[in-house]
Amino acid sequence: MTRIKRIGVLTSGGDAPGMNAAIRAIQLTAASYNIEVIGFKHGYRGLLEQDYKTLLPHHVDNIIQRGGTILKSARCPALQTVEGPQIAAATLQQLNIDALIVIGGDGSFRGALEIAKHFAGQIIGVPGTIDNDVDGTDHTIGYATAIDTALDAIDKIRDTADAFERIFLVELMGRHSGFIALSAGIAAGAEQIICPEMAQLTASDLKSIITPIQHAQLLRGKTSYLIVVAENSYPGGTTALADALTQAIGIECRACILGHIQRGGSPVGADRILATKLGAFAVEQLLQGEHLQMAGEINGAVSLYPLAKTAERTKAIDPFLVRWQQQVGSS
Ligand code: ADP
């Protein structure tokens, strides 16, 4: 086993429910090996500004159920300068930190790779983002909670849409991927799901959306109709899409942008378990000497994946559900 006395941990990029559970697992696992844990605040900013504190077991009491992150998160443009990674590495060296654990998405992992060029110690990533758009793990920490949060909201929109027999477009997060939209849309029984992986929409071609709406109206009469839309699916956004549809079919289509609600809330059980598993695995793999790897889970088993490859491919959304949705949604 590699001799490690002190590890650093930080949460970076978009926060995700379950990040606290991961911090807790890292602290408890490290403590069981007599390793000290230094928590850096506000993502990479904490490394650049030397804003940190030693995490003791009582600091992670009662945080497993809390959303957000006790270490705070941030985007840190200063790390993307030439000096940024050098300063970050110097902080780690100065504080005698043997290894760093970065909890975040693929952007944060790119930052970690830059720091590694100047840092003699080890670095491991833990995937924490609601978007689930990180290769090398079936699910990221926060994704399961975000689906349920979105679902709760969509179910409520369905109630009012049903009462008024309205067409609603609900925009969900996902940056450039449709994981949340597909999962929440399927679970909510949405009539249509629009995400970048399923169709490339253009402002001049809305036929693929309009035809199923008109079909449904012919078949079922006036009724509620929900379209779940992943962000960045349409030029100008979902409000522009709703306006364009209203114009095209002559029936009012309303847009509802769910926004940051999807990032908050108490993590669901699946996210707490995943975060605990990956946080603990990350510490144990550091002790095994691993470096520049991400701690992920594939088919229920913990596994390592090179940090440099986490954003190499576009992780595919479930092809079975995509096909099924397109089959029933367009009929
Ligand atoms: P996420 O980790 O959720 O994908 P971002 O893409 O916003 O989030 O990245 C988080 C942070 O990671 C950035 O604010 C920056 O500090 C760091 N980062 C991202 N890409 C790079 C890069 N190419 N070089 C250095 N740091 C980077």
PDB file of N, CA and C and ligand atoms in Angstrom, residues 12-14 44 74-80 85 104-112 114 128-129 175, ligand 1:
ATOM      1  N   SER A  12     -16.408  20.639  -7.268  1.00  0.00           N
ATOM      2  CA  SER A  12     -16.201  21.648  -8.309  1.00  0.00           C
ATOM      3  C   SER A  12     -17.280  21.560  -9.392  1.00  0.00           C
ATOM      4  N   GLY A  13     -17.521  22.693 -10.058  1.00  0.00           N
ATOM      5  CA  GLY A  13     -18.512  22.727 -11.137  1.00  0.00           C
ATOM      6  C   GLY A  13     -19.928  22.736 -10.567  1.00  0.00           C
ATOM      7  N   GLY A  14     -20.903  22.308 -11.380  1.00  0.00           N
ATOM      8  CA  GLY A  14     -22.294  22.298 -10.912  1.00  0.00           C
ATOM      9  C   GLY A  14     -22.455  21.384  -9.714  1.00  0.00           C
ATOM     10  N   TYR A  44     -11.915  24.759  -7.141  1.00  0.00           N
ATOM     11  CA  TYR A  44     -10.488  25.054  -7.332  1.00  0.00           C
ATOM     12  C   TYR A  44     -10.073  26.407  -6.751  1.00  0.00           C
ATOM     13  N   ALA A  74     -17.882  25.907  -7.072  1.00  0.00           N
ATOM     14  CA  ALA A  74     -17.752  27.106  -7.901  1.00  0.00           C
ATOM     15  C   ALA A  74     -17.142  26.727  -9.227  1.00  0.00           C
ATOM     16  N   ARG A  75     -17.304  27.637 -10.180  1.00  0.00           N
ATOM     17  CA  ARG A  75     -16.518  27.541 -11.411  1.00  0.00           C
ATOM     18  C   ARG A  75     -15.333  28.467 -11.194  1.00  0.00           C
ATOM     19  N   CYS A  76     -14.184  28.088 -11.661  1.00  0.00           N
ATOM     20  CA  CYS A  76     -12.968  28.841 -11.342  1.00  0.00           C
ATOM     21  C   CYS A  76     -12.178  29.122 -12.624  1.00  0.00           C
ATOM     22  N   PRO A  77     -12.501  30.205 -13.322  1.00  0.00           N
ATOM     23  CA  PRO A  77     -11.799  30.523 -14.574  1.00  0.00           C
ATOM     24  C   PRO A  77     -10.289  30.690 -14.362  1.00  0.00           C
ATOM     25  N   ALA A  78      -9.882  31.076 -13.155  1.00  0.00           N
ATOM     26  CA  ALA A  78      -8.446  31.304 -12.895  1.00  0.00           C
ATOM     27  C   ALA A  78      -7.631  30.023 -13.068  1.00  0.00           C
ATOM     28  N   LEU A  79      -8.294  28.863 -12.943  1.00  0.00           N
ATOM     29  CA  LEU A  79      -7.534  27.617 -13.137  1.00  0.00           C
ATOM     30  C   LEU A  79      -7.236  27.392 -14.615  1.00  0.00           C
ATOM     31  N   GLN A  80      -7.957  28.096 -15.457  1.00  0.00           N
ATOM     32  CA  GLN A  80      -7.756  27.907 -16.900  1.00  0.00           C
ATOM     33  C   GLN A  80      -6.709  28.863 -17.483  1.00  0.00           C
ATOM     34  N   PRO A  85      -2.971  26.243 -12.724  1.00  0.00           N
ATOM     35  CA  PRO A  85      -2.640  24.891 -12.262  1.00  0.00           C
ATOM     36  C   PRO A  85      -1.320  24.838 -11.479  1.00  0.00           C
ATOM     37  N   GLY A 104     -16.689  16.136  -9.111  1.00  0.00           N
ATOM     38  CA  GLY A 104     -17.255  17.070 -10.087  1.00  0.00           C
ATOM     39  C   GLY A 104     -17.527  16.375 -11.404  1.00  0.00           C
ATOM     40  N   GLY A 105     -17.691  17.169 -12.442  1.00  0.00           N
ATOM     41  CA  GLY A 105     -17.973  16.626 -13.769  1.00  0.00           C
ATOM     42  C   GLY A 105     -16.721  16.600 -14.632  1.00  0.00           C
ATOM     43  N   ASP A 106     -16.904  16.361 -15.929  1.00  0.00           N
ATOM     44  CA  ASP A 106     -15.735  16.207 -16.803  1.00  0.00           C
ATOM     45  C   ASP A 106     -14.919  17.495 -16.916  1.00  0.00           C
ATOM     46  N   GLY A 107     -15.554  18.655 -16.752  1.00  0.00           N
ATOM     47  CA  GLY A 107     -14.808  19.921 -16.753  1.00  0.00           C
ATOM     48  C   GLY A 107     -13.839  19.956 -15.582  1.00  0.00           C
ATOM     49  N   SER A 108     -14.331  19.579 -14.428  1.00  0.00           N
ATOM     50  CA  SER A 108     -13.475  19.552 -13.238  1.00  0.00           C
ATOM     51  C   SER A 108     -12.328  18.559 -13.409  1.00  0.00           C
ATOM     52  N   PHE A 109     -12.605  17.480 -14.110  1.00  0.00           N
ATOM     53  CA  PHE A 109     -11.543  16.480 -14.333  1.00  0.00           C
ATOM     54  C   PHE A 109     -10.470  17.031 -15.279  1.00  0.00           C
ATOM     55  N   ARG A 110     -10.881  17.882 -16.236  1.00  0.00           N
ATOM     56  CA  ARG A 110      -9.890  18.531 -17.109  1.00  0.00           C
ATOM     57  C   ARG A 110      -8.980  19.421 -16.269  1.00  0.00           C
ATOM     58  N   GLY A 111      -9.583  20.114 -15.309  1.00  0.00           N
ATOM     59  CA  GLY A 111      -8.800  20.942 -14.393  1.00  0.00           C
ATOM     60  C   GLY A 111      -7.813  20.090 -13.608  1.00  0.00           C
ATOM     61  N   ALA A 112      -8.272  18.916 -13.148  1.00  0.00           N
ATOM     62  CA  ALA A 112      -7.413  18.015 -12.368  1.00  0.00           C
ATOM     63  C   ALA A 112      -6.212  17.556 -13.202  1.00  0.00           C
ATOM     64  N   GLU A 114      -4.785  19.182 -15.564  1.00  0.00           N
ATOM     65  CA  GLU A 114      -3.832  20.297 -15.692  1.00  0.00           C
ATOM     66  C   GLU A 114      -2.978  20.422 -14.432  1.00  0.00           C
ATOM     67  N   GLY A 128     -19.528  13.675  -9.916  1.00  0.00           N
ATOM     68  CA  GLY A 128     -20.664  14.300  -9.257  1.00  0.00           C
ATOM     69  C   GLY A 128     -21.260  15.367 -10.157  1.00  0.00           C
ATOM     70  N   THR A 129     -22.364  15.054 -10.793  1.00  0.00           N
ATOM     71  CA  THR A 129     -23.098  16.018 -11.622  1.00  0.00           C
ATOM     72  C   THR A 129     -24.479  15.447 -11.897  1.00  0.00           C
ATOM     73  N   ARG A 175     -27.235  20.215 -19.776  1.00  0.00           N
ATOM     74  CA  ARG A 175     -26.184  20.830 -20.619  1.00  0.00           C
ATOM     75  C   ARG A 175     -26.387  20.411 -22.070  1.00  0.00           C
TER      76      ARG A 175
HETATM   77  P1  ADP B   1     -18.193  20.316 -14.442  1.00  0.00           P
HETATM   78  O1  ADP B   1     -17.087  19.796 -13.585  1.00  0.00           O
HETATM   79  O2  ADP B   1     -19.520  20.233 -13.767  1.00  0.00           O
HETATM   80  O3  ADP B   1     -18.169  19.726 -15.848  1.00  0.00           O
HETATM   81  P2  ADP B   1     -17.206  22.892 -15.514  1.00  0.00           P
HETATM   82  O4  ADP B   1     -17.110  22.424 -16.933  1.00  0.00           O
HETATM   83  O5  ADP B   1     -17.823  24.209 -15.289  1.00  0.00           O
HETATM   84  O6  ADP B   1     -17.984  21.899 -14.561  1.00  0.00           O
HETATM   85  O7  ADP B   1     -15.708  22.922 -14.916  1.00  0.00           O
HETATM   86  C1  ADP B   1     -15.484  23.230 -13.557  1.00  0.00           C
HETATM   87  C2  ADP B   1     -14.159  23.891 -13.387  1.00  0.00           C
HETATM   88  O8  ADP B   1     -13.105  23.022 -13.795  1.00  0.00           O
HETATM   89  C3  ADP B   1     -13.939  25.162 -14.189  1.00  0.00           C
HETATM   90  O9  ADP B   1     -14.538  26.291 -13.620  1.00  0.00           O
HETATM   91  C4  ADP B   1     -12.413  25.260 -14.152  1.00  0.00           C
HETATM   92  O10 ADP B   1     -11.975  25.757 -12.909  1.00  0.00           O
HETATM   93  C5  ADP B   1     -11.996  23.802 -14.249  1.00  0.00           C
HETATM   94  N1  ADP B   1     -11.689  23.469 -15.651  1.00  0.00           N
HETATM   95  C6  ADP B   1     -12.530  23.065 -16.629  1.00  0.00           C
HETATM   96  N2  ADP B   1     -11.860  22.867 -17.793  1.00  0.00           N
HETATM   97  C7  ADP B   1     -10.564  23.186 -17.552  1.00  0.00           C
HETATM   98  C8  ADP B   1      -9.357  23.215 -18.343  1.00  0.00           C
HETATM   99  N3  ADP B   1      -9.366  22.865 -19.630  1.00  0.00           N
HETATM  100  N4  ADP B   1      -8.211  23.590 -17.738  1.00  0.00           N
HETATM  101  C9  ADP B   1      -8.177  23.923 -16.443  1.00  0.00           C
HETATM  102  N5  ADP B   1      -9.265  23.923 -15.640  1.00  0.00           N
HETATM  103  C10 ADP B   1     -10.449  23.568 -16.177  1.00  0.00           C
END
